[in-house]
Structure formats: C-alpha cells, structure tokens
Amino acid sequence: LDDEAIQAWYESATPSSRGRPQRYSDLAITTVLVIKRVFRLTLRAAQGFIDSIFSLMNVPLRCPDYSCVSRRAKSVNVSFKTPTRGEIAHLVIDSTGLKVFGEGEWKVKKHGQERRRIWRKLHLAVDSKTHEIICADLSLNNVTDSEAFPGLIRQTHRKIRSAAADGAYDTRLCHDELRRKKISALIPPRKGAGYWPGEYADRNRAVANQRMTGSNARWKWTTDYNRRSIAETAMYRVKQLFGGSLTLRDYDGQVAEAMALVRALNKMTKAGMPESVRIA
C-alpha cells in the first residue's frame, strides 16, 4: 500500500463504454490481489485486512468488496515488469505446477487418489544476474513447456545474449524462436539426439559434444549452463513464500492471481537478495 496505490485507489478516468463506471482502479484490484498472495488470505479476509490498515493509517479509503475483486480479476491486467533496462546476459527458464483443486499430498500418499486434481503451469523467465522475473505466463496443465515458450519469450524486447532451459525445450519451435530473436540457445539435447539440418549451430555443437563425450556434462560446464539452477531457485521461492496453489476458480482470475504473485516476488527481489559468502 504505497503512495502510488493510495493516490490512484479510485478510478478517475472517463468511462470509454456504456454502463455503470468502475469505482476502483485496476491498481487497487492489483494491490488487493498482491496482499492476498503475500499473506495467503482469502478474498474476504483480504478485504477486512486492508480496511483495518486504512483505519490505522487514517486514510479515508475502502477496500473493494471481495465479490468485486473476484469479478474484476478476470479482466485486470496485472503488471509485474521492473524498471530495470539494458541487456540481459543470461535468461533462465523453467516451469512449475500450481494446484487449483484436489486432495492434499499426505492424503494421496496414505489413502490414494480418489478425486481428480486440477493444475495450472506457471512459466517463468528469470534474469540470472538480478533474479528478476522478466517474463511470466500461466497455462493449462496440458500445455507443454515448449509450446508455451514462444509466447513467454516474446513478452520482452530487451536484448538477450543467451537463454538456458532444460531438455523439455529441445524442439524446433523453441530453437526457431531463439534464432529469430538472435539469442544463443543453451538447451541440452536429449540422449541419442541427431543433428538438425539448417541454421541450428548451437544445438548441433551440443549434439557433437554429447557424441564425443557420451553425455552433456562437459557441454554444461563449458557453456555455464548450470546458471539455469537460478530458475529452479525462483520456483522454490514461489512455493515457499506464496504456497503452491491458486484459489480463484475462473481461469482468467487465476492468471491475474499468478501475475500478482510474480509482481510481489519481483518487489521482494528489488528490496534485496541474501549474499552468500564462503567461510571455510
């Protein structure tokens, strides 16, 4: 609840269509969704929590009703972009599952699965130097990582030197998109992979190295591929800080909730990351 959110809490723009004008701005809805994720609250609890904060601050504002937030979340565009500009040396990419509906892991382990479980896949592209999330997308669980990749990478127009991802992205679709954006591909080929004809120099070099050494280990070491573990660190931070589930039931609302999660994580990253120092 910074000064920007408080100043722009109520909608001031002239309505562009017929009907009742919106009372609360998109930034107000975004702020409620962010606070909901950070403190792991339900929408009703978030409404009461924010109203109590306004009361303590002596700010004459009201939180949107929980039903209003649920409805507006379907159409709000939650921005998570950071003010950082310039070239990205290494972009690392990964995905993880967020549960929407289903039984807990302990119950499934003890008694087996009795009901279907529904998941969404969160795809992230992270700057390995700053740990900022540059691109993010939410998809259905039947969308493969390689299918989501082109739409993910097109979200940024910053110059990127190299992009690292795991073997699930070793497809022509991903390599073509990286080649189009003139990004060096650091994607390990699958075991027994063959050469691709055409302009796939990065991949063919990795295949040649695999055939020469019998694995991708040396290629990973020489190309600094292991930076990709920073993407896994980002996924760990998502699960530890915000939990591994989405609570809104509408898909468009789930997208807004996931982007609010990413926005909150970027704000925390900007506040400072721990520095690890070897002492022995």
Short mmCIF file of N, CA and C in Angstrom, two decimals, residues 45-181:
data_model
loop_
_atom_site.label_atom_id
_atom_site.label_comp_id
_atom_site.label_asym_id
_atom_site.label_seq_id
_atom_site.Cartn_x
_atom_site.Cartn_y
_atom_site.Cartn_z
N ALA A 45 -11.01 -12.23 3.78
CA ALA A 45 -10.03 -11.85 4.80
C ALA A 45 -9.16 -10.69 4.32
N ALA A 46 -8.81 -10.70 3.03
CA ALA A 46 -8.01 -9.60 2.48
C ALA A 46 -8.77 -8.28 2.55
N GLN A 47 -10.08 -8.33 2.29
CA GLN A 47 -10.90 -7.12 2.37
C GLN A 47 -10.86 -6.54 3.78
N GLY A 48 -11.10 -7.37 4.78
CA GLY A 48 -11.07 -6.90 6.16
C GLY A 48 -9.68 -6.42 6.59
N PHE A 49 -8.65 -7.13 6.13
CA PHE A 49 -7.28 -6.77 6.47
C PHE A 49 -6.92 -5.39 5.93
N ILE A 50 -7.26 -5.13 4.67
CA ILE A 50 -6.92 -3.84 4.06
C ILE A 50 -7.75 -2.72 4.68
N ASP A 51 -9.02 -2.98 4.97
CA ASP A 51 -9.84 -1.95 5.64
C ASP A 51 -9.24 -1.59 7.00
N SER A 52 -8.73 -2.57 7.72
CA SER A 52 -8.13 -2.29 9.03
C SER A 52 -6.85 -1.48 8.89
N ILE A 53 -6.08 -1.73 7.82
CA ILE A 53 -4.87 -0.95 7.58
C ILE A 53 -5.22 0.50 7.27
N PHE A 54 -6.23 0.70 6.42
CA PHE A 54 -6.67 2.07 6.12
C PHE A 54 -7.12 2.78 7.39
N SER A 55 -7.79 2.06 8.26
CA SER A 55 -8.26 2.65 9.52
C SER A 55 -7.08 3.07 10.40
N LEU A 56 -6.06 2.21 10.49
CA LEU A 56 -4.88 2.53 11.29
C LEU A 56 -4.09 3.69 10.70
N MET A 57 -4.11 3.81 9.38
CA MET A 57 -3.38 4.88 8.70
C MET A 57 -4.18 6.19 8.64
N ASN A 58 -5.44 6.13 9.08
CA ASN A 58 -6.33 7.30 8.98
C ASN A 58 -6.48 7.76 7.53
N VAL A 59 -6.57 6.79 6.64
CA VAL A 59 -6.76 7.07 5.22
C VAL A 59 -8.23 6.83 4.88
N PRO A 60 -8.93 7.82 4.31
CA PRO A 60 -10.37 7.67 4.03
C PRO A 60 -10.65 6.86 2.77
N LEU A 61 -10.21 5.61 2.75
CA LEU A 61 -10.44 4.73 1.61
C LEU A 61 -11.10 3.45 2.09
N ARG A 62 -11.74 2.77 1.15
CA ARG A 62 -12.36 1.48 1.44
C ARG A 62 -11.83 0.44 0.48
N CYS A 63 -11.65 -0.76 0.99
CA CYS A 63 -11.22 -1.86 0.12
C CYS A 63 -12.39 -2.31 -0.74
N PRO A 64 -12.14 -2.66 -2.00
CA PRO A 64 -13.21 -3.21 -2.83
C PRO A 64 -13.82 -4.45 -2.18
N ASP A 65 -15.10 -4.64 -2.36
CA ASP A 65 -15.77 -5.83 -1.85
C ASP A 65 -15.14 -7.07 -2.48
N TYR A 66 -15.11 -8.17 -1.72
CA TYR A 66 -14.46 -9.39 -2.20
C TYR A 66 -15.08 -9.89 -3.50
N SER A 67 -16.39 -9.69 -3.66
CA SER A 67 -17.05 -10.12 -4.90
C SER A 67 -16.62 -9.25 -6.08
N CYS A 68 -16.37 -7.97 -5.81
CA CYS A 68 -15.88 -7.05 -6.85
C CYS A 68 -14.48 -7.46 -7.29
N VAL A 69 -13.62 -7.80 -6.33
CA VAL A 69 -12.26 -8.23 -6.67
C VAL A 69 -12.29 -9.51 -7.49
N SER A 70 -13.13 -10.46 -7.10
CA SER A 70 -13.24 -11.72 -7.83
C SER A 70 -13.70 -11.48 -9.26
N ARG A 71 -14.64 -10.56 -9.44
CA ARG A 71 -15.15 -10.27 -10.78
C ARG A 71 -14.13 -9.49 -11.61
N ARG A 72 -13.52 -8.48 -11.02
CA ARG A 72 -12.57 -7.64 -11.76
C ARG A 72 -11.27 -8.37 -12.07
N ALA A 73 -10.93 -9.38 -11.27
CA ALA A 73 -9.69 -10.12 -11.51
C ALA A 73 -9.70 -10.81 -12.87
N LYS A 74 -10.88 -11.07 -13.41
CA LYS A 74 -10.98 -11.75 -14.70
C LYS A 74 -10.52 -10.86 -15.85
N SER A 75 -10.52 -9.55 -15.66
CA SER A 75 -10.19 -8.64 -16.75
C SER A 75 -9.01 -7.72 -16.46
N VAL A 76 -8.56 -7.66 -15.21
CA VAL A 76 -7.48 -6.73 -14.87
C VAL A 76 -6.15 -7.22 -15.44
N ASN A 77 -5.33 -6.28 -15.88
CA ASN A 77 -4.00 -6.60 -16.40
C ASN A 77 -2.97 -6.30 -15.32
N VAL A 78 -2.49 -7.32 -14.66
CA VAL A 78 -1.54 -7.15 -13.55
C VAL A 78 -0.13 -7.05 -14.12
N SER A 79 0.49 -5.89 -13.97
CA SER A 79 1.84 -5.67 -14.49
C SER A 79 2.87 -6.06 -13.44
N PHE A 80 3.85 -6.85 -13.86
CA PHE A 80 4.92 -7.25 -12.94
C PHE A 80 6.29 -6.77 -13.43
N LYS A 81 6.31 -5.95 -14.47
CA LYS A 81 7.58 -5.51 -15.04
C LYS A 81 8.35 -4.64 -14.06
N THR A 82 9.67 -4.76 -14.12
CA THR A 82 10.55 -3.97 -13.26
C THR A 82 11.14 -2.82 -14.07
N PRO A 83 11.60 -1.76 -13.41
CA PRO A 83 12.18 -0.63 -14.14
C PRO A 83 13.55 -0.91 -14.73
N THR A 84 14.11 -2.08 -14.46
CA THR A 84 15.44 -2.41 -14.97
C THR A 84 15.43 -2.46 -16.49
N ARG A 85 16.45 -1.87 -17.09
CA ARG A 85 16.58 -1.85 -18.55
C ARG A 85 17.97 -2.34 -18.94
N GLY A 86 18.20 -2.48 -20.23
CA GLY A 86 19.51 -2.89 -20.71
C GLY A 86 19.56 -4.35 -21.10
N GLU A 87 20.74 -4.77 -21.48
CA GLU A 87 20.95 -6.13 -21.98
C GLU A 87 20.88 -7.16 -20.86
N ILE A 88 20.33 -8.32 -21.19
CA ILE A 88 20.30 -9.46 -20.27
C ILE A 88 21.35 -10.46 -20.74
N ALA A 89 22.31 -10.75 -19.89
CA ALA A 89 23.37 -11.67 -20.29
C ALA A 89 22.87 -13.11 -20.36
N HIS A 90 22.16 -13.55 -19.33
CA HIS A 90 21.67 -14.93 -19.28
C HIS A 90 20.22 -14.93 -18.79
N LEU A 91 19.33 -15.46 -19.61
CA LEU A 91 17.93 -15.64 -19.23
C LEU A 91 17.71 -17.12 -18.98
N VAL A 92 17.18 -17.46 -17.82
CA VAL A 92 16.97 -18.87 -17.47
C VAL A 92 15.47 -19.14 -17.34
N ILE A 93 15.03 -20.28 -17.83
CA ILE A 93 13.60 -20.56 -18.00
C ILE A 93 13.24 -21.88 -17.35
N ASP A 94 12.08 -21.90 -16.71
CA ASP A 94 11.58 -23.14 -16.10
C ASP A 94 10.08 -22.98 -15.86
N SER A 95 9.44 -24.06 -15.43
CA SER A 95 8.00 -24.02 -15.13
C SER A 95 7.73 -24.87 -13.91
N THR A 96 6.58 -24.62 -13.28
CA THR A 96 6.16 -25.40 -12.12
C THR A 96 4.64 -25.48 -12.11
N GLY A 97 4.11 -26.42 -11.35
CA GLY A 97 2.66 -26.59 -11.27
C GLY A 97 2.09 -25.91 -10.05
N LEU A 98 0.94 -25.28 -10.21
CA LEU A 98 0.18 -24.68 -9.12
C LEU A 98 -1.18 -25.36 -9.05
N LYS A 99 -1.51 -25.92 -7.90
CA LYS A 99 -2.75 -26.69 -7.77
C LYS A 99 -3.95 -25.76 -7.64
N VAL A 100 -5.00 -26.07 -8.37
CA VAL A 100 -6.25 -25.32 -8.29
C VAL A 100 -7.27 -26.07 -7.45
N PHE A 101 -7.36 -27.36 -7.68
CA PHE A 101 -8.35 -28.18 -6.98
C PHE A 101 -7.79 -29.59 -6.82
N GLY A 102 -7.99 -30.18 -5.66
CA GLY A 102 -7.56 -31.56 -5.47
C GLY A 102 -7.21 -31.85 -4.03
N GLU A 103 -6.88 -33.08 -3.79
CA GLU A 103 -6.57 -33.55 -2.44
C GLU A 103 -5.12 -33.25 -2.08
N GLY A 104 -4.85 -33.15 -0.80
CA GLY A 104 -3.50 -32.88 -0.33
C GLY A 104 -2.56 -34.06 -0.57
N GLU A 105 -1.27 -33.77 -0.59
CA GLU A 105 -0.27 -34.80 -0.87
C GLU A 105 -0.27 -35.90 0.20
N TRP A 106 -0.46 -35.52 1.47
CA TRP A 106 -0.43 -36.51 2.54
C TRP A 106 -1.59 -37.49 2.41
N LYS A 107 -2.77 -36.98 2.10
CA LYS A 107 -3.93 -37.85 1.95
C LYS A 107 -3.73 -38.81 0.77
N VAL A 108 -3.21 -38.30 -0.34
CA VAL A 108 -2.99 -39.15 -1.51
C VAL A 108 -1.95 -40.23 -1.20
N LYS A 109 -0.90 -39.86 -0.45
CA LYS A 109 0.15 -40.81 -0.12
C LYS A 109 -0.38 -41.92 0.79
N LYS A 110 -1.23 -41.57 1.75
CA LYS A 110 -1.72 -42.54 2.72
C LYS A 110 -2.87 -43.39 2.20
N HIS A 111 -3.78 -42.77 1.48
CA HIS A 111 -5.02 -43.46 1.11
C HIS A 111 -5.26 -43.53 -0.40
N GLY A 112 -4.38 -42.95 -1.18
CA GLY A 112 -4.56 -42.99 -2.62
C GLY A 112 -5.43 -41.85 -3.12
N GLN A 113 -5.38 -41.64 -4.42
CA GLN A 113 -6.15 -40.56 -5.04
C GLN A 113 -7.58 -41.03 -5.30
N GLU A 114 -8.54 -40.23 -4.85
CA GLU A 114 -9.95 -40.57 -5.03
C GLU A 114 -10.66 -39.60 -5.97
N ARG A 115 -10.17 -38.37 -6.02
CA ARG A 115 -10.79 -37.37 -6.89
C ARG A 115 -9.74 -36.78 -7.82
N ARG A 116 -10.21 -36.26 -8.93
CA ARG A 116 -9.28 -35.67 -9.89
C ARG A 116 -8.68 -34.39 -9.33
N ARG A 117 -7.47 -34.11 -9.77
CA ARG A 117 -6.79 -32.90 -9.35
C ARG A 117 -6.56 -32.00 -10.57
N ILE A 118 -6.70 -30.71 -10.38
CA ILE A 118 -6.56 -29.74 -11.46
C ILE A 118 -5.36 -28.85 -11.16
N TRP A 119 -4.51 -28.68 -12.16
CA TRP A 119 -3.30 -27.88 -12.01
C TRP A 119 -3.22 -26.82 -13.09
N ARG A 120 -2.45 -25.79 -12.82
CA ARG A 120 -2.05 -24.81 -13.82
C ARG A 120 -0.52 -24.79 -13.84
N LYS A 121 0.06 -24.43 -14.97
CA LYS A 121 1.51 -24.39 -15.08
C LYS A 121 1.97 -22.94 -15.14
N LEU A 122 2.87 -22.58 -14.24
CA LEU A 122 3.45 -21.24 -14.21
C LEU A 122 4.81 -21.30 -14.89
N HIS A 123 4.97 -20.52 -15.96
CA HIS A 123 6.21 -20.47 -16.72
C HIS A 123 6.93 -19.16 -16.40
N LEU A 124 8.21 -19.25 -16.05
CA LEU A 124 8.98 -18.06 -15.67
C LEU A 124 10.28 -17.99 -16.46
N ALA A 125 10.65 -16.76 -16.84
CA ALA A 125 11.96 -16.48 -17.42
C ALA A 125 12.64 -15.47 -16.51
N VAL A 126 13.80 -15.83 -15.96
CA VAL A 126 14.45 -15.06 -14.90
C VAL A 126 15.82 -14.58 -15.36
N ASP A 127 16.14 -13.33 -15.04
CA ASP A 127 17.48 -12.79 -15.27
C ASP A 127 18.42 -13.41 -14.23
N SER A 128 19.40 -14.17 -14.69
CA SER A 128 20.24 -14.91 -13.75
C SER A 128 21.12 -13.98 -12.90
N LYS A 129 21.33 -12.75 -13.33
CA LYS A 129 22.17 -11.82 -12.57
C LYS A 129 21.39 -11.12 -11.47
N THR A 130 20.19 -10.63 -11.79
CA THR A 130 19.42 -9.84 -10.82
C THR A 130 18.34 -10.66 -10.11
N HIS A 131 18.04 -11.87 -10.61
CA HIS A 131 16.97 -12.73 -10.09
C HIS A 131 15.58 -12.15 -10.36
N GLU A 132 15.48 -11.12 -11.17
CA GLU A 132 14.17 -10.55 -11.51
C GLU A 132 13.46 -11.43 -12.53
N ILE A 133 12.15 -11.55 -12.38
CA ILE A 133 11.35 -12.30 -13.35
C ILE A 133 11.04 -11.36 -14.51
N ILE A 134 11.55 -11.70 -15.68
CA ILE A 134 11.40 -10.86 -16.86
C ILE A 134 10.12 -11.19 -17.61
N CYS A 135 9.81 -12.47 -17.72
CA CYS A 135 8.61 -12.93 -18.44
C CYS A 135 7.90 -13.97 -17.58
N ALA A 136 6.58 -13.96 -17.65
CA ALA A 136 5.80 -14.94 -16.89
C ALA A 136 4.51 -15.24 -17.63
N ASP A 137 4.05 -16.47 -17.51
CA ASP A 137 2.81 -16.88 -18.17
C ASP A 137 2.19 -18.02 -17.38
N LEU A 138 0.87 -18.11 -17.45
CA LEU A 138 0.14 -19.22 -16.81
C LEU A 138 -0.61 -19.96 -17.90
N SER A 139 -0.50 -21.28 -17.89
CA SER A 139 -1.17 -22.08 -18.92
C SER A 139 -1.90 -23.25 -18.28
N LEU A 140 -2.71 -23.92 -19.08
CA LEU A 140 -3.35 -25.15 -18.64
C LEU A 140 -2.28 -26.23 -18.48
N ASN A 141 -2.59 -27.26 -17.70
CA ASN A 141 -1.56 -28.27 -17.43
C ASN A 141 -1.28 -29.17 -18.62
N ASN A 142 -2.12 -29.12 -19.66
CA ASN A 142 -1.86 -29.94 -20.84
C ASN A 142 -1.03 -29.22 -21.89
N VAL A 143 -0.62 -27.99 -21.60
CA VAL A 143 0.26 -27.24 -22.50
C VAL A 143 1.70 -27.57 -22.14
N THR A 144 2.47 -28.05 -23.11
CA THR A 144 3.86 -28.42 -22.83
C THR A 144 4.72 -27.18 -22.67
N ASP A 145 5.88 -27.37 -22.04
CA ASP A 145 6.80 -26.25 -21.85
C ASP A 145 7.23 -25.64 -23.18
N SER A 146 7.50 -26.50 -24.15
CA SER A 146 7.96 -26.00 -25.45
C SER A 146 6.87 -25.22 -26.18
N GLU A 147 5.60 -25.60 -25.99
CA GLU A 147 4.50 -24.88 -26.63
C GLU A 147 4.31 -23.50 -26.02
N ALA A 148 4.56 -23.38 -24.72
CA ALA A 148 4.39 -22.09 -24.05
C ALA A 148 5.59 -21.17 -24.26
N PHE A 149 6.71 -21.71 -24.70
CA PHE A 149 7.95 -20.95 -24.77
C PHE A 149 7.90 -19.73 -25.69
N PRO A 150 7.42 -19.84 -26.94
CA PRO A 150 7.43 -18.67 -27.82
C PRO A 150 6.66 -17.48 -27.25
N GLY A 151 5.46 -17.72 -26.73
CA GLY A 151 4.69 -16.63 -26.14
C GLY A 151 5.36 -16.04 -24.93
N LEU A 152 6.09 -16.86 -24.18
CA LEU A 152 6.80 -16.38 -22.99
C LEU A 152 7.93 -15.45 -23.38
N ILE A 153 8.76 -15.87 -24.32
CA ILE A 153 9.96 -15.12 -24.67
C ILE A 153 9.62 -13.83 -25.42
N ARG A 154 8.46 -13.77 -26.05
CA ARG A 154 8.06 -12.57 -26.79
C ARG A 154 7.59 -11.43 -25.89
N GLN A 155 7.47 -11.68 -24.60
CA GLN A 155 7.00 -10.65 -23.69
C GLN A 155 8.02 -9.53 -23.47
N THR A 156 9.27 -9.78 -23.77
CA THR A 156 10.30 -8.76 -23.57
C THR A 156 10.96 -8.40 -24.90
N HIS A 157 11.32 -7.11 -25.01
CA HIS A 157 12.03 -6.64 -26.20
C HIS A 157 13.48 -6.28 -25.88
N ARG A 158 13.92 -6.61 -24.67
CA ARG A 158 15.30 -6.34 -24.29
C ARG A 158 16.24 -7.31 -25.01
N LYS A 159 17.44 -6.85 -25.26
CA LYS A 159 18.43 -7.71 -25.91
C LYS A 159 18.88 -8.79 -24.93
N ILE A 160 18.89 -10.03 -25.40
CA ILE A 160 19.27 -11.18 -24.57
C ILE A 160 20.42 -11.91 -25.26
N ARG A 161 21.49 -12.13 -24.52
CA ARG A 161 22.64 -12.83 -25.11
C ARG A 161 22.41 -14.33 -25.21
N SER A 162 21.95 -14.95 -24.13
CA SER A 162 21.73 -16.40 -24.14
C SER A 162 20.53 -16.75 -23.27
N ALA A 163 19.90 -17.86 -23.60
CA ALA A 163 18.76 -18.36 -22.83
C ALA A 163 18.99 -19.84 -22.54
N ALA A 164 18.83 -20.21 -21.26
CA ALA A 164 19.06 -21.59 -20.84
C ALA A 164 17.76 -22.22 -20.37
N ALA A 165 17.51 -23.45 -20.82
CA ALA A 165 16.32 -24.20 -20.41
C ALA A 165 16.67 -25.67 -20.42
N ASP A 166 15.81 -26.50 -19.82
CA ASP A 166 16.12 -27.93 -19.75
C ASP A 166 15.73 -28.65 -21.04
N GLY A 167 15.91 -29.96 -21.05
CA GLY A 167 15.71 -30.74 -22.26
C GLY A 167 14.29 -30.74 -22.79
N ALA A 168 13.31 -30.35 -21.97
CA ALA A 168 11.92 -30.30 -22.45
C ALA A 168 11.75 -29.26 -23.54
N TYR A 169 12.68 -28.32 -23.62
CA TYR A 169 12.60 -27.24 -24.62
C TYR A 169 13.42 -27.55 -25.86
N ASP A 170 13.93 -28.76 -25.97
CA ASP A 170 14.74 -29.14 -27.13
C ASP A 170 13.83 -29.50 -28.30
N THR A 171 13.18 -28.49 -28.85
CA THR A 171 12.29 -28.66 -30.00
C THR A 171 12.61 -27.58 -31.03
N ARG A 172 12.21 -27.83 -32.25
CA ARG A 172 12.44 -26.84 -33.31
C ARG A 172 11.68 -25.55 -33.02
N LEU A 173 10.51 -25.67 -32.40
CA LEU A 173 9.71 -24.49 -32.08
C LEU A 173 10.49 -23.53 -31.19
N CYS A 174 11.14 -24.05 -30.17
CA CYS A 174 11.91 -23.21 -29.24
C CYS A 174 13.17 -22.66 -29.91
N HIS A 175 13.88 -23.52 -30.61
CA HIS A 175 15.12 -23.07 -31.26
C HIS A 175 14.83 -22.03 -32.34
N ASP A 176 13.74 -22.19 -33.07
CA ASP A 176 13.39 -21.21 -34.10
C ASP A 176 13.09 -19.85 -33.49
N GLU A 177 12.40 -19.85 -32.35
CA GLU A 177 12.08 -18.58 -31.69
C GLU A 177 13.35 -17.90 -31.18
N LEU A 178 14.26 -18.66 -30.61
CA LEU A 178 15.52 -18.08 -30.14
C LEU A 178 16.36 -17.57 -31.31
N ARG A 179 16.35 -18.31 -32.39
CA ARG A 179 17.11 -17.87 -33.57
C ARG A 179 16.52 -16.59 -34.16
N ARG A 180 15.20 -16.49 -34.15
CA ARG A 180 14.53 -15.28 -34.67
C ARG A 180 14.91 -14.05 -33.86
N LYS A 181 15.06 -14.22 -32.54
CA LYS A 181 15.42 -13.10 -31.68
C LYS A 181 16.94 -12.98 -31.48
#
